[in-house]
mmCIF file of C-alpha atoms in Angstrom:
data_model
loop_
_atom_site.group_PDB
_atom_site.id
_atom_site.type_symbol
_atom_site.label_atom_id
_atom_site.label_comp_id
_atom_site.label_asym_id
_atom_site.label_seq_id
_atom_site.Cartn_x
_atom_site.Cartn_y
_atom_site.Cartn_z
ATOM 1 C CA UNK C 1 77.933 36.302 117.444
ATOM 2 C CA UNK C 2 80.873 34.635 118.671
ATOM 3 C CA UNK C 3 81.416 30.522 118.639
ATOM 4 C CA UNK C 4 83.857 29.335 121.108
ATOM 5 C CA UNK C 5 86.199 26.396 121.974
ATOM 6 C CA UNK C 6 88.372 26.212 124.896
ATOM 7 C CA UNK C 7 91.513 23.821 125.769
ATOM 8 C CA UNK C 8 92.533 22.200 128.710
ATOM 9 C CA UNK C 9 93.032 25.238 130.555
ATOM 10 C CA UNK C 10 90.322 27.399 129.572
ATOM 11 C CA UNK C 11 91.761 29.337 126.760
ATOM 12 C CA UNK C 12 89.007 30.448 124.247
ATOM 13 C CA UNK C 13 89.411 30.436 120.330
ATOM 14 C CA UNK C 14 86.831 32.897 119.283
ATOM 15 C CA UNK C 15 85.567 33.457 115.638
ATOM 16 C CA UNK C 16 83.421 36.349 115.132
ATOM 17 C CA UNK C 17 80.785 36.067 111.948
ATOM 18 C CA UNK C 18 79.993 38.871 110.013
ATOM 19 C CA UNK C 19 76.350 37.094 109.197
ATOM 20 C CA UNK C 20 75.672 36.899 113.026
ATOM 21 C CA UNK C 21 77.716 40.229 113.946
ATOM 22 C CA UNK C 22 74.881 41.677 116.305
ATOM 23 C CA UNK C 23 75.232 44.631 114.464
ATOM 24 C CA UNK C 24 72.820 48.021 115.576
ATOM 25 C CA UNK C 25 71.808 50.836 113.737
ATOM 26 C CA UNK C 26 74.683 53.657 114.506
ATOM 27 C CA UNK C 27 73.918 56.907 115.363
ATOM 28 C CA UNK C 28 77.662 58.502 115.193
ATOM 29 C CA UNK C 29 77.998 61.771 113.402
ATOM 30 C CA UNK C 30 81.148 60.348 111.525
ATOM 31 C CA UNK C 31 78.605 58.132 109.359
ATOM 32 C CA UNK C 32 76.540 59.772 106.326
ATOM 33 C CA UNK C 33 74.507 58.512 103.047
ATOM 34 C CA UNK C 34 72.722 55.581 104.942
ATOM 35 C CA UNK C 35 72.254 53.266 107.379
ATOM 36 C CA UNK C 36 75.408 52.328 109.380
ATOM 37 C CA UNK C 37 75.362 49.520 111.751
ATOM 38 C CA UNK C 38 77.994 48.679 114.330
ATOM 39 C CA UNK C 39 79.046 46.206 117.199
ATOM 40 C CA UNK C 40 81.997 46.330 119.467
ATOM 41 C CA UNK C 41 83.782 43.337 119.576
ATOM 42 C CA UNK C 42 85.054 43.144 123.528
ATOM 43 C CA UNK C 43 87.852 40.218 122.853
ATOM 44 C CA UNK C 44 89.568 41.699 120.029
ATOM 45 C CA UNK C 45 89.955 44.973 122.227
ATOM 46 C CA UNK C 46 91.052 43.441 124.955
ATOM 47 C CA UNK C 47 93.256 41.372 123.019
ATOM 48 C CA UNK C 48 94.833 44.690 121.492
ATOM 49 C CA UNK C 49 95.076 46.299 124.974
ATOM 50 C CA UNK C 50 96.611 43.399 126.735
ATOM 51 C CA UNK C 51 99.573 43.543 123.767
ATOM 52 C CA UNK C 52 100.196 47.440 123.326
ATOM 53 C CA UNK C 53 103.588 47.124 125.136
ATOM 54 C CA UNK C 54 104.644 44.118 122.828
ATOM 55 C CA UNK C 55 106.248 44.429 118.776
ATOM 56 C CA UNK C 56 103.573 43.825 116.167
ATOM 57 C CA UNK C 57 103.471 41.680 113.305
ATOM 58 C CA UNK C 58 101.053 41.753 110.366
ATOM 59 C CA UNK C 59 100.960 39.972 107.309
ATOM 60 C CA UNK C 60 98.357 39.873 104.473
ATOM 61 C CA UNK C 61 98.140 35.331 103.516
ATOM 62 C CA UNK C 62 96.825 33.551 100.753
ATOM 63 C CA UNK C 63 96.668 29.578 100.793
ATOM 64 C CA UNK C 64 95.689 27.840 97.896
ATOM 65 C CA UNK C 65 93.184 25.447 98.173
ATOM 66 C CA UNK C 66 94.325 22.501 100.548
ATOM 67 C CA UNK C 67 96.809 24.830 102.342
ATOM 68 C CA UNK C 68 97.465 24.939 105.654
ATOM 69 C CA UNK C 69 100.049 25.730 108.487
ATOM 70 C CA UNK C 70 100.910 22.855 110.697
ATOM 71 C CA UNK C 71 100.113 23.089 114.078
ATOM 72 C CA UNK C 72 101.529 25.762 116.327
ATOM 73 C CA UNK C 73 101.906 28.020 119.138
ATOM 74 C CA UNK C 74 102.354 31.755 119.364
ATOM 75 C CA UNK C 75 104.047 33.794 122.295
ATOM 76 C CA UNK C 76 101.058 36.026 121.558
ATOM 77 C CA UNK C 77 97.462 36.843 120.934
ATOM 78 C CA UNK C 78 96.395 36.869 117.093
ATOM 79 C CA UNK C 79 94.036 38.220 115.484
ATOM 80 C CA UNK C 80 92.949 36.731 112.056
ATOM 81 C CA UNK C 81 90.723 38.536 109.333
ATOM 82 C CA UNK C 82 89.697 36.220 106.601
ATOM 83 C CA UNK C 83 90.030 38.183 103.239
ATOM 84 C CA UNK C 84 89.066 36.232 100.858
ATOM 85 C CA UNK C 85 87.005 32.422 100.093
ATOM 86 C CA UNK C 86 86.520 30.037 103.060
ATOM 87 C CA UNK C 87 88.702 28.108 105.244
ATOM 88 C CA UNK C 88 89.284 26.162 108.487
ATOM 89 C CA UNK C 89 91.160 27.168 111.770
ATOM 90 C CA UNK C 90 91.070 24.851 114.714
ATOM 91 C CA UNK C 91 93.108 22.847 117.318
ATOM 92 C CA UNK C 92 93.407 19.455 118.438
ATOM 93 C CA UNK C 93 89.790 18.115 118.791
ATOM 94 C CA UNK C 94 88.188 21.188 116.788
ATOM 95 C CA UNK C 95 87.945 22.585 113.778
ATOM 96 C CA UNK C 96 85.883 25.402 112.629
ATOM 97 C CA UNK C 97 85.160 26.331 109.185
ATOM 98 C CA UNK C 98 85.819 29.968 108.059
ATOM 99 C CA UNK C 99 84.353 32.684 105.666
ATOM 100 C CA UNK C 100 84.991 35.970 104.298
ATOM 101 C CA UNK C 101 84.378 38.508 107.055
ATOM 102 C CA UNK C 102 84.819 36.370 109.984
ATOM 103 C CA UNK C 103 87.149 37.364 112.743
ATOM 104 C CA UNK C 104 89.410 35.308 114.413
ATOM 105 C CA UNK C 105 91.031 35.836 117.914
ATOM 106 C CA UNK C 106 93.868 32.613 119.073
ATOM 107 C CA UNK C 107 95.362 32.918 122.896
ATOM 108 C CA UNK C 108 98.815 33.414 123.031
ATOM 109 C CA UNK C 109 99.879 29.504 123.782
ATOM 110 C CA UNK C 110 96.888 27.960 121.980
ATOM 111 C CA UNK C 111 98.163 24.929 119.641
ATOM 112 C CA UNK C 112 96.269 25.983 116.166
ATOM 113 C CA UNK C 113 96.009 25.661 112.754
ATOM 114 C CA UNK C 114 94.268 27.727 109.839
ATOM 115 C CA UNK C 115 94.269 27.418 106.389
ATOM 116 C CA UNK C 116 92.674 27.072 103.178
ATOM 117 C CA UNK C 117 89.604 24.598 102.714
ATOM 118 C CA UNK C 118 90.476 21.440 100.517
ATOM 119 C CA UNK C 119 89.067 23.119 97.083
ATOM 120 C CA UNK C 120 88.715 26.497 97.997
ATOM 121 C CA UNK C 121 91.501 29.264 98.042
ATOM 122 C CA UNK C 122 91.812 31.242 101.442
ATOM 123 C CA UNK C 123 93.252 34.776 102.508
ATOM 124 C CA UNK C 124 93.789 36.436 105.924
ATOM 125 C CA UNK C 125 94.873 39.257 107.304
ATOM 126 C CA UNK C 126 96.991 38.025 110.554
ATOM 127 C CA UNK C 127 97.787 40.689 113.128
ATOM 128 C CA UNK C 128 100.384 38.908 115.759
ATOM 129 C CA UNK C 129 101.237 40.233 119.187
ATOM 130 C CA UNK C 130 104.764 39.041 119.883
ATOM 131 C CA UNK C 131 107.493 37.631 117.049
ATOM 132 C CA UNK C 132 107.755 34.140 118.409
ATOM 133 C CA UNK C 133 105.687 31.525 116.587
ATOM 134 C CA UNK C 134 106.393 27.736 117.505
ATOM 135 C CA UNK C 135 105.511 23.997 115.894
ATOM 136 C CA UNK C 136 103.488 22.198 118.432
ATOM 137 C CA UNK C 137 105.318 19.911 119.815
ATOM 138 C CA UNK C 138 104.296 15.956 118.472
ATOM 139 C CA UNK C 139 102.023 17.279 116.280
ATOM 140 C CA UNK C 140 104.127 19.122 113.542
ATOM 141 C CA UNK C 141 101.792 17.526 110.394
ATOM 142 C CA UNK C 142 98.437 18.021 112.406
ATOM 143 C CA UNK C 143 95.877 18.360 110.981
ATOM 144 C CA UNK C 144 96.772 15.282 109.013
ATOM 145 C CA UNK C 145 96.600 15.847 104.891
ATOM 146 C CA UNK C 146 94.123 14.412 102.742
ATOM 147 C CA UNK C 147 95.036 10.580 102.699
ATOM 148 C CA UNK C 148 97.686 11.267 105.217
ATOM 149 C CA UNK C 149 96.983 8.970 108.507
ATOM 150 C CA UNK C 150 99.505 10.920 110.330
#
């Protein structure tokens, strides 16, 4: 279900696929009219319950196609939901292409970058634990732009 990458330190990126979701059939009395199946999803969770104490930020972004954010940091775990077409999120060494449906979870201190793929649009929902977001330091431009040897 999950693909992985880790830096230096052992941090994990995690995306979660909703084609590979190990989804079972449900059995909860909440769901009616058909099949339901489910999976917990142990990072995002624990990602959530490490955070409770800390302010929230969400925010619903588009990118159009070739879009990206530069590099950065973030004092906090986030969790990314991609909305809409496909994408790329990654960090120095890595990058991992994105779909609708896929879940995202960054360590708080991870360098990263997500963003549109070069012709298709990209949205995300981005829940942030913490306010503080940072450039990475010597890499503001990275990943480097079409063209762009930076």
């Amino acid at each position: 279900m999950a693909g992985s990458t880790v830096d230096e330190v052992g941090r994990e990126l995690s995306v979660f696929r909703r084609a590979t979701a190990d989804l079972r059939p449900s059995s909860n009395e909440i769901f009616e009219g058909g099949q339901v199946g489910s999976c917990d999803v142990a990072e995002i969770a624990a990602a959530i319950t490490a955070m409770r104490a800390v302010p929230v930020r969400s925010a619903l972004v588009r990118f159009d196609p070739g879009a990206r954010t530069r590099l950065h940091t973030h004092a906090g775990d986030q969790i990314l939901i991609v909305t809409e077409g496909r994408g790329h999120i990654g960090r120095l060494g890595r990058d991992i292409p994105v779909d609708v449906g896929d879940v995202v979870v960054v360590p708080a201190g991870l360098p990263h970058y997500h963003g549109a793929g070069r012709d298709t649009p990209m949205a995300h929902l981005t829940v942030l634990f913490g306010m503080r977001t940072d450039l990475a330091g010597g890499h503001s431009h990275w990943p480097p732009a079409e063209g762009d040897d930076s």
